[in-house]
Short mmCIF file of C-alpha atoms and ligand atoms in Angstrom, two decimals:
data_model
loop_
_atom_site.label_atom_id
_atom_site.label_comp_id
_atom_site.label_asym_id
_atom_site.label_seq_id
_atom_site.Cartn_x
_atom_site.Cartn_y
_atom_site.Cartn_z
CA MET A 1 19.87 -41.74 15.92
CA ALA A 2 16.65 -43.70 16.42
CA VAL A 3 16.73 -46.31 19.14
CA SER A 4 15.67 -49.76 18.06
CA ILE A 5 13.54 -51.77 20.47
CA ASN A 6 15.03 -54.94 19.02
CA GLU A 7 18.44 -53.68 19.99
CA ILE A 8 17.25 -53.00 23.53
CA CYS A 9 15.89 -56.54 23.78
CA GLU A 10 19.05 -58.00 22.28
CA ASN A 11 21.32 -56.08 24.66
CA THR A 12 19.19 -57.03 27.66
CA LYS A 13 19.49 -60.65 26.60
CA LEU A 14 23.25 -60.31 26.31
CA ALA A 15 23.49 -58.55 29.68
CA ARG A 16 21.62 -61.44 31.30
CA GLU A 17 23.62 -64.09 29.48
CA MET A 18 26.91 -62.48 30.49
CA ALA A 19 25.73 -62.31 34.09
CA LEU A 20 24.72 -65.98 34.01
CA MET A 21 28.14 -66.90 32.67
CA GLY A 22 29.80 -64.91 35.45
CA ASN A 23 31.14 -62.22 33.12
CA TYR A 24 29.93 -59.47 35.41
CA ASP A 25 32.01 -56.63 33.98
CA THR A 26 30.80 -57.22 30.45
CA SER A 27 27.29 -57.78 31.70
CA GLY A 28 27.50 -54.39 33.44
CA VAL A 29 28.54 -52.70 30.21
CA TYR A 30 25.47 -54.15 28.46
CA TYR A 31 23.15 -53.23 31.32
CA GLN A 32 24.42 -49.64 31.26
CA GLY A 33 23.97 -49.57 27.50
CA VAL A 34 20.37 -50.77 27.79
CA VAL A 35 19.55 -48.14 30.38
CA GLN A 36 21.03 -45.44 28.16
CA GLN A 37 19.11 -46.70 25.15
CA ILE A 38 15.85 -46.67 27.08
CA HIS A 39 16.64 -43.18 28.25
CA ARG A 40 17.15 -42.04 24.66
CA LEU A 41 13.98 -43.83 23.63
CA LEU A 42 12.05 -42.07 26.39
CA ALA A 43 13.08 -38.72 24.99
CA THR A 44 11.29 -39.61 21.74
CA ILE A 45 8.01 -40.85 23.26
CA ALA A 46 5.18 -38.34 23.50
CA ASP A 47 2.41 -40.63 24.72
CA ALA A 48 2.36 -40.44 28.54
CA THR A 49 1.12 -44.01 29.15
CA ARG A 50 3.69 -45.55 26.85
CA LYS A 51 6.37 -43.39 28.40
CA ALA A 52 5.42 -44.43 31.92
CA LYS A 53 5.57 -48.10 30.89
CA TRP A 54 9.08 -47.67 29.50
CA GLN A 55 10.10 -45.84 32.65
CA ILE A 56 8.99 -48.83 34.68
CA VAL A 57 10.99 -51.11 32.39
CA GLN A 58 14.01 -48.86 32.84
CA HIS A 59 13.63 -49.00 36.59
CA GLN A 60 13.34 -52.79 36.51
CA ILE A 61 16.50 -53.06 34.43
CA VAL A 62 18.31 -50.79 36.89
CA GLU A 63 17.15 -52.99 39.76
CA GLU A 64 18.25 -56.11 37.92
CA PHE A 65 21.65 -54.50 37.31
CA GLU A 66 21.89 -53.67 41.03
CA LYS A 67 21.26 -57.34 41.84
CA VAL A 68 23.97 -58.44 39.44
CA LYS A 69 26.37 -55.95 41.02
CA ALA A 70 25.43 -57.20 44.49
CA THR A 71 26.06 -60.80 43.40
CA SER A 72 29.41 -59.88 41.97
CA SER A 73 30.37 -58.02 45.18
CA THR A 74 29.31 -61.00 47.26
CA LEU A 75 31.44 -63.27 45.12
CA GLN A 76 34.40 -61.03 45.76
CA LEU A 77 34.11 -61.93 49.43
CA PHE A 78 35.07 -65.46 48.43
CA LYS A 79 38.21 -64.21 46.86
CA VAL A 80 41.24 -66.53 46.76
CA ASP A 81 44.24 -64.84 48.29
CA THR A 82 47.82 -65.10 47.07
CA HIS A 83 48.56 -68.06 49.35
CA GLY A 84 45.71 -69.99 47.85
CA GLU A 85 43.58 -69.83 51.00
CA ARG A 86 39.89 -69.20 50.62
CA LEU A 87 38.89 -66.18 52.68
CA LEU A 88 35.39 -65.54 53.90
CA GLY A 89 34.52 -61.86 54.00
CA THR A 90 32.37 -62.28 57.07
CA SER A 91 35.19 -63.82 59.04
CA CYS A 92 37.85 -61.80 60.78
CA LEU A 93 40.59 -62.49 58.27
CA SER A 94 40.37 -60.12 55.40
CA PHE A 95 37.85 -58.03 53.64
CA GLU A 96 38.58 -56.12 50.51
CA GLU A 97 36.26 -53.22 49.67
CA THR A 98 35.44 -52.74 46.03
CA THR A 99 36.56 -49.34 44.92
CA ARG A 100 33.85 -47.28 43.32
CA ASP A 101 34.94 -44.22 41.56
CA PRO A 102 32.23 -41.56 41.74
CA ALA A 103 33.75 -39.83 38.75
CA LEU A 104 32.81 -42.87 36.70
CA TRP A 105 29.33 -42.99 38.14
CA ALA A 106 28.46 -39.47 37.25
CA TYR A 107 25.10 -39.04 35.65
CA ASN A 108 25.29 -37.37 32.30
CA ASN A 109 22.40 -35.30 31.11
CA SER A 110 22.90 -35.21 27.38
CA ASP A 111 23.43 -38.90 26.91
CA SER A 112 22.17 -40.20 30.20
CA SER A 113 25.10 -42.41 30.92
CA TRP A 114 25.91 -43.56 34.37
CA ASN A 115 28.88 -45.55 34.10
CA GLN A 116 30.36 -47.81 36.68
CA THR A 117 33.53 -49.73 36.26
CA GLN A 118 34.84 -51.99 38.94
CA PRO A 119 38.48 -52.93 39.04
CA ARG A 120 38.90 -56.39 37.70
CA ASP A 121 40.53 -58.85 39.98
CA PRO A 122 42.41 -61.54 38.01
CA ASP A 123 42.11 -63.89 41.00
CA VAL A 124 38.38 -63.93 40.79
CA TRP A 125 37.39 -63.04 37.27
CA PRO A 126 38.27 -64.87 34.12
CA PRO A 127 40.42 -62.62 31.92
CA LEU A 128 38.53 -60.52 29.39
CA THR A 129 38.95 -61.53 25.80
CA PRO A 130 40.81 -58.89 23.75
CA ALA A 131 37.52 -57.94 22.05
CA GLU A 132 35.77 -57.48 25.41
CA GLN A 133 38.68 -55.42 26.72
CA LYS A 134 38.55 -53.12 23.72
CA ASN A 135 34.79 -52.86 23.91
CA SER A 136 34.69 -52.06 27.60
CA ARG A 137 37.57 -49.57 27.39
CA GLN A 138 36.09 -47.78 24.41
CA GLN A 139 32.72 -47.52 26.11
CA LYS A 140 34.37 -46.05 29.20
CA ILE A 141 36.30 -43.49 27.17
CA GLN A 142 33.27 -42.62 25.03
CA GLN A 143 31.09 -42.11 28.09
CA GLN A 144 33.72 -40.07 29.87
CA LYS A 145 34.20 -37.92 26.76
CA GLN A 146 30.49 -37.37 26.63
CA GLN A 147 30.55 -36.35 30.30
CA ASN A 148 33.43 -33.97 29.66
CA ARG A 149 31.64 -32.42 26.70
CA THR A 150 28.60 -31.79 28.87
CA ASN A 151 30.82 -30.30 31.56
CA THR A 152 32.50 -28.07 29.00
CA LYS A 153 29.09 -26.89 27.86
CA LYS A 154 28.09 -26.30 31.46
CA SER A 155 31.19 -24.24 32.15
CA LEU A 156 30.79 -22.24 28.97
CA ALA A 157 27.19 -21.52 29.89
CA THR A 158 28.29 -20.27 33.31
CA ALA A 159 31.01 -18.13 31.80
CA LYS A 160 28.58 -16.57 29.32
CA LYS A 161 26.09 -15.43 31.94
CA PRO A 162 26.77 -11.71 32.39
CA ASP A 163 25.24 -11.57 35.86
CA SER A 164 26.67 -14.86 36.95
CA LYS A 165 27.88 -14.77 40.52
CA ALA A 166 30.23 -17.62 39.70
CA SER A 167 33.32 -17.05 41.72
CA GLY A 168 36.10 -16.84 39.21
CA LYS A 169 36.79 -18.98 36.25
CA LYS A 170 36.41 -22.69 36.27
CA ASP A 171 39.42 -24.65 35.21
CA ASP A 172 38.64 -26.52 32.05
CA LYS A 173 42.22 -26.74 30.86
CA LYS A 174 42.21 -30.48 31.33
CA ILE A 175 39.24 -30.94 29.02
CA VAL A 176 40.48 -31.22 25.50
CA LYS A 177 37.90 -30.70 22.83
CA LYS A 178 38.30 -32.86 19.79
CA ASP A 179 36.13 -34.54 17.22
CA ASP A 180 35.09 -38.15 17.28
CA ALA A 181 37.10 -39.29 14.28
CA SER A 182 38.83 -42.64 14.44
CA LYS A 183 41.73 -42.55 16.81
CA ASP A 184 45.17 -44.09 16.85
CA LYS A 185 47.15 -45.16 19.90
CA SER A 186 48.42 -41.70 20.78
CA GLU A 187 44.85 -40.40 20.80
CA THR A 188 43.79 -43.17 23.13
CA GLU A 189 46.56 -42.06 25.48
CA LYS A 190 45.29 -38.51 25.30
CA ASP A 191 41.86 -39.83 26.22
CA ASP A 192 43.35 -41.10 29.45
CA VAL A 193 44.46 -37.56 30.23
CA GLU A 194 40.88 -36.47 29.61
CA LEU A 195 39.72 -38.77 32.39
CA GLU A 196 41.40 -36.45 34.91
CA GLU A 197 38.97 -34.65 37.16
CA ARG A 198 38.05 -31.01 36.66
CA LYS A 199 38.79 -28.75 39.54
CA PHE A 200 36.74 -25.88 40.88
CA GLU A 201 38.89 -22.76 40.61
CA PRO A 202 37.67 -19.92 42.78
CA SER A 203 38.59 -16.27 42.48
CA ALA A 204 41.55 -15.11 44.57
CA ASN A 205 39.27 -13.72 47.30
CA ASP A 206 37.50 -17.01 47.83
CA LYS A 207 40.51 -19.28 47.59
CA ASP A 208 40.93 -19.84 51.33
CA LEU A 209 37.28 -20.64 51.89
CA VAL A 210 37.15 -23.03 48.97
CA GLU A 211 40.21 -24.78 50.39
CA ILE A 212 38.33 -25.18 53.67
CA LEU A 213 35.37 -26.62 51.83
CA GLU A 214 37.56 -29.00 49.81
CA ARG A 215 39.38 -30.12 52.94
CA ASP A 216 36.59 -30.38 55.51
CA ILE A 217 33.40 -30.76 53.59
CA VAL A 218 33.75 -32.35 50.17
CA GLN A 219 33.93 -36.11 50.34
CA LYS A 220 34.51 -37.52 46.90
CA ASN A 221 33.65 -41.09 47.73
CA PRO A 222 31.91 -41.80 51.03
CA ASN A 223 31.90 -45.52 50.09
CA ILE A 224 28.87 -46.52 52.15
CA HIS A 225 26.43 -48.76 50.32
CA TRP A 226 22.81 -49.63 51.04
CA ASP A 227 24.00 -53.07 52.18
CA ASP A 228 26.22 -51.55 54.86
CA ILE A 229 23.10 -50.17 56.53
CA ALA A 230 21.02 -52.60 58.52
CA ASP A 231 17.24 -52.50 58.50
CA LEU A 232 15.68 -49.10 57.53
CA HIS A 233 14.14 -50.60 54.38
CA GLU A 234 11.35 -48.05 54.32
CA ALA A 235 13.80 -45.14 54.70
CA LYS A 236 15.97 -46.54 51.90
CA ARG A 237 12.93 -46.90 49.67
CA LEU A 238 11.78 -43.35 50.37
CA LEU A 239 15.24 -41.92 49.79
CA GLU A 240 15.52 -43.84 46.55
CA GLU A 241 12.22 -42.41 45.44
CA ALA A 242 13.01 -38.89 46.61
CA VAL A 243 16.66 -38.60 45.64
CA VAL A 244 17.99 -41.48 43.57
CA LEU A 245 15.22 -41.99 41.03
CA PRO A 246 14.96 -38.31 39.99
CA MET A 247 18.63 -38.50 39.02
CA TRP A 248 18.10 -41.72 37.12
CA MET A 249 14.89 -40.72 35.39
CA PRO A 250 14.99 -36.94 35.04
CA ASP A 251 12.40 -36.97 32.27
CA PHE A 252 9.82 -38.53 34.53
CA PHE A 253 10.44 -36.27 37.51
CA LYS A 254 9.30 -33.05 35.89
CA GLY A 255 6.42 -30.65 36.47
CA ILE A 256 4.17 -31.90 39.24
CA ARG A 257 6.57 -34.80 39.75
CA ARG A 258 9.59 -32.51 40.18
CA PRO A 259 12.08 -33.76 42.79
CA TRP A 260 11.69 -32.51 46.34
CA LYS A 261 13.72 -29.39 47.10
CA GLY A 262 15.09 -30.97 50.20
CA VAL A 263 14.64 -34.07 52.30
CA LEU A 264 14.77 -34.02 56.08
CA MET A 265 15.67 -37.13 58.05
CA VAL A 266 14.29 -37.02 61.56
CA GLY A 267 15.02 -39.41 64.40
CA PRO A 268 16.91 -40.24 67.54
CA PRO A 269 20.72 -39.91 67.46
CA GLY A 270 22.76 -42.83 66.17
CA THR A 271 20.05 -44.38 64.01
CA GLY A 272 21.98 -44.16 60.74
CA LYS A 273 20.94 -40.81 59.25
CA THR A 274 24.49 -39.87 58.28
CA MET A 275 25.09 -43.33 56.89
CA LEU A 276 21.94 -43.07 54.76
CA ALA A 277 23.10 -39.73 53.32
CA LYS A 278 26.47 -41.25 52.46
CA ALA A 279 24.81 -44.26 50.86
CA VAL A 280 22.65 -41.96 48.72
CA ALA A 281 25.79 -40.20 47.49
CA THR A 282 27.62 -43.48 46.88
CA GLU A 283 24.75 -45.23 45.17
CA CYS A 284 24.02 -42.25 42.89
CA GLY A 285 27.68 -41.45 42.32
CA THR A 286 27.11 -37.85 43.29
CA THR A 287 29.72 -35.60 44.83
CA PHE A 288 29.07 -35.60 48.54
CA PHE A 289 29.21 -32.42 50.61
CA ASN A 290 29.07 -33.31 54.27
CA VAL A 291 28.31 -30.22 56.31
CA SER A 292 27.63 -29.88 59.98
CA SER A 293 25.54 -26.81 60.77
CA SER A 294 27.34 -26.13 64.01
CA THR A 295 30.67 -26.15 62.17
CA LEU A 296 29.31 -23.70 59.65
CA THR A 297 28.17 -21.26 62.28
CA SER A 298 30.93 -21.55 64.83
CA LYS A 299 34.19 -22.59 63.17
CA TYR A 300 34.09 -20.11 60.33
CA ARG A 301 32.53 -17.26 62.21
CA GLY A 302 32.03 -14.18 60.07
CA GLU A 303 32.47 -16.12 56.84
CA SER A 304 29.61 -18.56 57.24
CA GLU A 305 27.23 -16.99 54.74
CA LYS A 306 29.90 -16.78 52.10
CA LEU A 307 30.77 -20.38 52.85
CA VAL A 308 27.19 -21.46 52.23
CA ARG A 309 27.11 -19.58 48.91
CA LEU A 310 30.40 -21.16 47.82
CA LEU A 311 29.20 -24.54 49.00
CA PHE A 312 26.21 -24.42 46.65
CA GLU A 313 28.35 -22.99 43.84
CA MET A 314 30.78 -25.87 44.21
CA ALA A 315 27.92 -28.33 44.43
CA ARG A 316 26.56 -26.99 41.13
CA PHE A 317 30.02 -27.18 39.56
CA TYR A 318 30.53 -30.80 40.63
CA ALA A 319 26.86 -31.67 39.98
CA PRO A 320 25.16 -34.03 40.36
CA SER A 321 25.78 -33.43 44.04
CA THR A 322 24.30 -34.26 47.40
CA ILE A 323 24.64 -31.66 50.13
CA PHE A 324 24.16 -33.27 53.50
CA ILE A 325 23.50 -30.82 56.33
CA ASP A 326 23.74 -32.48 59.70
CA GLU A 327 22.19 -31.02 62.90
CA ILE A 328 20.18 -28.58 60.81
CA ASP A 329 18.17 -27.63 63.91
CA SER A 330 21.19 -25.71 65.23
CA LEU A 331 20.59 -23.08 62.53
CA CYS A 332 17.24 -22.27 64.07
CA SER A 333 17.61 -22.67 67.79
CA ARG A 334 18.65 -19.92 70.13
CA ARG A 335 21.32 -21.91 71.88
CA GLY A 336 24.60 -20.24 72.78
CA SER A 337 25.62 -16.61 72.72
CA GLU A 338 23.94 -13.76 70.87
CA SER A 339 26.71 -13.67 68.24
CA GLU A 340 26.27 -17.38 67.60
CA HIS A 341 22.59 -16.83 67.17
CA GLU A 342 23.28 -14.00 64.71
CA ALA A 343 25.66 -16.23 62.69
CA SER A 344 23.05 -19.00 62.60
CA ARG A 345 20.40 -16.59 61.44
CA ARG A 346 22.57 -15.34 58.56
CA VAL A 347 23.57 -18.87 57.54
CA LYS A 348 19.95 -19.91 57.58
CA SER A 349 18.87 -16.99 55.40
CA GLU A 350 21.59 -17.76 52.87
CA LEU A 351 20.62 -21.43 52.93
CA LEU A 352 16.99 -20.56 52.16
CA VAL A 353 18.08 -18.37 49.25
CA GLN A 354 20.35 -21.08 47.87
CA MET A 355 17.70 -23.79 48.23
CA ASP A 356 15.26 -21.66 46.30
CA GLY A 357 17.96 -21.26 43.65
CA ILE A 358 18.25 -25.01 43.32
CA SER A 359 14.62 -25.45 42.44
CA SER A 360 14.76 -22.86 39.69
CA ASN A 361 17.63 -24.85 38.16
CA SER A 362 15.87 -28.17 38.37
CA GLU A 363 14.98 -28.17 34.67
CA ASP A 364 18.55 -29.18 33.92
CA PRO A 365 18.94 -32.67 35.38
CA SER A 366 22.71 -32.73 34.95
CA LYS A 367 22.86 -30.01 37.59
CA VAL A 368 20.85 -31.82 40.20
CA VAL A 369 21.88 -30.63 43.62
CA MET A 370 20.00 -32.44 46.33
CA VAL A 371 19.82 -31.15 49.88
CA LEU A 372 19.54 -33.83 52.50
CA ALA A 373 19.31 -32.69 56.09
CA ALA A 374 19.23 -34.51 59.39
CA THR A 375 18.10 -33.58 62.86
CA ASN A 376 17.61 -35.11 66.26
CA PHE A 377 15.53 -32.08 67.31
CA PRO A 378 12.92 -31.51 64.59
CA TRP A 379 10.76 -29.38 66.91
CA ASP A 380 13.51 -26.70 66.83
CA ILE A 381 13.19 -26.22 63.08
CA ASP A 382 11.25 -23.15 62.12
CA GLU A 383 8.56 -22.96 59.48
CA ALA A 384 10.65 -21.33 56.72
CA LEU A 385 13.21 -24.10 56.74
CA ARG A 386 10.64 -26.83 57.27
CA ARG A 387 8.79 -25.64 54.18
CA ARG A 388 11.92 -26.06 52.03
CA LEU A 389 12.58 -29.52 53.45
CA GLU A 390 9.44 -30.79 51.82
CA LYS A 391 9.93 -34.51 52.33
CA ARG A 392 10.26 -35.46 55.99
CA ILE A 393 11.29 -39.01 56.78
CA TYR A 394 11.40 -40.74 60.14
CA ILE A 395 14.48 -42.83 60.90
CA PRO A 396 13.43 -45.04 63.79
CA LEU A 397 15.28 -47.19 66.29
CA PRO A 398 16.01 -50.62 64.82
CA ASN A 399 13.45 -53.38 65.28
CA HIS A 400 14.43 -56.92 66.33
CA GLU A 401 15.41 -57.98 62.81
CA GLY A 402 17.37 -54.74 62.37
CA ARG A 403 19.22 -55.22 65.64
CA GLU A 404 20.27 -58.70 64.60
CA ALA A 405 21.46 -57.38 61.24
CA LEU A 406 23.35 -54.60 63.04
CA LEU A 407 25.08 -57.15 65.26
CA ARG A 408 26.09 -59.11 62.18
CA ILE A 409 27.45 -56.02 60.41
CA ASN A 410 29.39 -54.92 63.49
CA LEU A 411 30.88 -58.35 64.02
CA ARG A 412 32.06 -58.78 60.44
CA GLU A 413 35.66 -58.37 61.44
CA VAL A 414 35.85 -60.22 64.76
CA LYS A 415 35.81 -63.87 65.65
CA VAL A 416 32.64 -64.92 67.43
CA ASP A 417 32.31 -67.95 69.67
CA LEU A 418 29.78 -70.61 68.69
CA SER A 419 28.00 -70.06 72.02
CA VAL A 420 26.89 -66.61 70.91
CA ASN A 421 23.24 -66.44 69.90
CA LEU A 422 22.63 -63.20 68.03
CA THR A 423 18.84 -63.54 68.23
CA ASP A 424 19.06 -63.63 72.02
CA ILE A 425 21.37 -60.63 72.15
CA ALA A 426 19.13 -58.69 69.76
CA ARG A 427 16.24 -59.34 72.14
CA LYS A 428 18.23 -57.92 75.05
CA LEU A 429 19.04 -54.83 73.03
CA GLU A 430 15.48 -53.63 72.58
CA GLY A 431 15.38 -49.81 72.58
CA TYR A 432 19.07 -49.51 71.65
CA SER A 433 20.03 -47.33 68.68
CA GLY A 434 22.40 -48.46 65.92
CA ALA A 435 25.22 -46.48 67.51
CA ASP A 436 24.46 -48.05 70.94
CA ILE A 437 24.68 -51.50 69.36
CA THR A 438 28.02 -50.62 67.76
CA ASN A 439 29.24 -49.62 71.24
CA VAL A 440 28.06 -52.91 72.75
CA CYS A 441 29.90 -54.90 70.04
CA ARG A 442 33.05 -52.84 70.47
CA ASP A 443 32.92 -53.32 74.23
CA ALA A 444 32.27 -57.06 73.96
CA SER A 445 35.11 -57.54 71.50
CA MET A 446 37.57 -55.83 73.87
CA MET A 447 36.40 -57.58 77.02
CA LEU A 448 38.84 -60.48 76.85
CA MET A 449 41.77 -58.24 76.07
CA ARG A 450 40.94 -56.04 79.07
CA LYS A 451 40.97 -59.07 81.37
CA LYS A 452 44.25 -60.34 79.93
CA ILE A 453 46.11 -57.10 80.42
CA ALA A 454 44.67 -56.29 83.84
CA GLY A 455 47.51 -55.82 86.34
CA LEU A 456 50.28 -56.23 83.73
CA ARG A 457 53.10 -53.74 83.23
CA PRO A 458 53.47 -52.02 79.83
CA ASP A 459 56.47 -54.18 78.86
CA GLN A 460 54.54 -57.34 79.76
CA ILE A 461 51.57 -56.14 77.71
CA ARG A 462 53.82 -55.59 74.71
CA GLN A 463 55.11 -59.13 74.99
CA LEU A 464 51.68 -60.76 74.99
CA PRO A 465 51.35 -62.96 71.90
CA LYS A 466 48.70 -61.71 69.47
CA GLU A 467 46.94 -65.08 69.43
CA GLU A 468 46.25 -64.83 73.15
CA LEU A 469 44.35 -61.60 72.68
CA ASP A 470 42.57 -62.33 69.45
CA LEU A 471 40.22 -65.01 70.79
CA PRO A 472 36.54 -65.29 69.80
CA VAL A 473 34.04 -63.07 71.60
CA SER A 474 31.88 -65.15 73.94
CA ALA A 475 28.26 -64.95 75.08
CA ALA A 476 29.48 -63.92 78.55
CA ASP A 477 31.42 -61.00 77.00
CA PHE A 478 28.21 -59.84 75.37
CA ASP A 479 26.22 -60.14 78.59
CA GLU A 480 28.77 -57.99 80.36
CA ALA A 481 28.87 -55.44 77.52
CA VAL A 482 25.06 -55.14 77.45
CA GLU A 483 25.14 -54.63 81.19
CA ARG A 484 27.71 -51.82 80.89
CA CYS A 485 26.29 -49.95 77.87
CA ASN A 486 22.98 -48.26 78.43
CA LYS A 487 20.54 -47.23 75.74
CA SER A 488 20.75 -43.57 74.81
CA VAL A 489 17.17 -42.86 73.77
CA SER A 490 14.35 -42.64 76.31
CA GLN A 491 10.71 -43.58 75.84
CA GLU A 492 9.82 -39.95 76.41
CA ASP A 493 12.04 -38.87 73.47
CA LEU A 494 10.42 -41.47 71.22
CA GLU A 495 6.98 -40.12 72.01
CA LYS A 496 8.15 -36.62 71.10
CA TYR A 497 9.35 -37.83 67.68
CA GLU A 498 6.10 -39.64 67.04
CA LYS A 499 4.11 -36.56 67.92
CA TRP A 500 6.20 -34.31 65.64
CA MET A 501 6.02 -36.79 62.76
CA SER A 502 2.25 -37.12 63.03
CA GLU A 503 2.02 -33.34 62.73
CA PHE A 504 4.72 -32.55 60.17
CA GLY A 505 5.94 -35.85 58.72
CA SER A 506 5.47 -36.68 55.04
CA SER A 507 6.75 -40.17 54.48
P1 ADP B 1 22.97 -40.44 63.06
O1 ADP B 1 23.45 -39.62 61.90
O2 ADP B 1 21.54 -40.87 62.94
O3 ADP B 1 23.23 -39.79 64.40
P2 ADP B 1 25.01 -42.25 62.21
O4 ADP B 1 24.60 -42.52 60.82
O5 ADP B 1 26.12 -41.27 62.40
O6 ADP B 1 23.77 -41.80 63.09
O7 ADP B 1 25.38 -43.63 62.91
C1 ADP B 1 26.32 -43.71 63.96
C2 ADP B 1 26.96 -45.09 63.98
O8 ADP B 1 25.99 -46.03 64.38
C3 ADP B 1 27.44 -45.52 62.62
O9 ADP B 1 28.76 -45.17 62.41
C4 ADP B 1 27.25 -47.03 62.68
O10 ADP B 1 28.36 -47.62 63.32
C5 ADP B 1 26.08 -47.22 63.60
N1 ADP B 1 24.78 -47.38 62.93
C6 ADP B 1 23.65 -46.69 63.23
N2 ADP B 1 22.61 -47.13 62.49
C7 ADP B 1 23.09 -48.09 61.69
C8 ADP B 1 22.50 -48.94 60.69
N3 ADP B 1 21.19 -48.87 60.40
N4 ADP B 1 23.28 -49.84 60.06
C9 ADP B 1 24.60 -49.93 60.36
N5 ADP B 1 25.22 -49.17 61.30
C10 ADP B 1 24.48 -48.26 61.96
#
């Protein structure tokens, strides 16, 4: 069906109007619709210049939608609780996280829908009109059906491949195929059943390993958002460009503009590399595979290669996926015993093979599997791996503004005395990493409690009234905490990172 530009304009107008009226859910439905329409339009445009212009428009609409979502999340912080008290999210009283369901964020190749639905809170939002409810529900079901159809196609394609190494059959029992004819109530109920997640079903031989992966490595919803990460604007921008945008605009990121095979985050420990990977997965709604290289090589000795193969197979099954490999340097270095070195070598070889496999699949955007790696020791990474991790981003220590933002994030849930000047503290924390700053805040917030319980017996401690312990953190507490917690990164280390980045960096 041809996409009408008038319709795109009209829907954009409605999305904005709904947002202005505070109807954020409905506004979101329109925004998503517009993005889908532009995506469909893009598929019909041959002229490169015109196409690029529409891609920019699409990106702007996505950004606008993000702002609306951010506004709506902020407003939720001012939620009225059941006792009628107004609660500030930044205070110590209560903070309710919005639940984001990655299954509803999944990017869908054939119809390019990414579909987010936030639970509606009757305390904050005006009730939806019956028409809006129907509209929003039908859109959700339609989009999920579309997703399921794509998944069915994907599974069928895998099953058809005679040389497919796919481990066993994939369980598509829960996906019911039916036509799009008008549906009565019972059909709508069946649609709800369709919303159930598909599950990767390995062959009997691989069952135990897949269980390990499901238990230790797959994280369905890491629930870290860009806003939870202080500072690092440049890193966020680069990750968006390298990982997020290719998933949003697969048509644009083709040929010479194909997505990077892998992205390596380099920097001192505790600077937020893991948080950034989680935010990428949350913000894109991809399935998140959080793997530590040392776990791969040591914990599952003997099975590590197979584990890597299954990991990528699962990632393809649950695609779009982000595989985050922490401490990737440990796959290359010669630390530890000879057998550990041998295990690392085999894991690394399998990883290289699998990463090459990803790129040959990159024509199908619904199967995007992105490898994000992190290291505190980039100089240990050998050339073969470095070559596959084409984009190399530096994650630095926070600057003054970042340190202040970090203090604010860390102190979201504790009471802070009016005497505390965060700008002053941020100045004293120069050279501290994000993790060091978290430690300082934790230490400062416990200082008073430590003093109160000093010399008391356990029964006396238990009897202390909560109010006596939960007093605001003072400037003196911070001074003492800064004194006690040292920075963990030396000037010498920083120079080493700079040197490596100037030679191998690509940000
Ligand atoms: P890395 O992977 O670089 O070693 P992490 O992402 O695991 O570091 O961060 C460790 C901890 O430090 C986090 O749990 C968080 O408390 C804090 N932290 C570090 N950097 C940031 C940041 N930029 N914003 C918010 N918290 C941060």
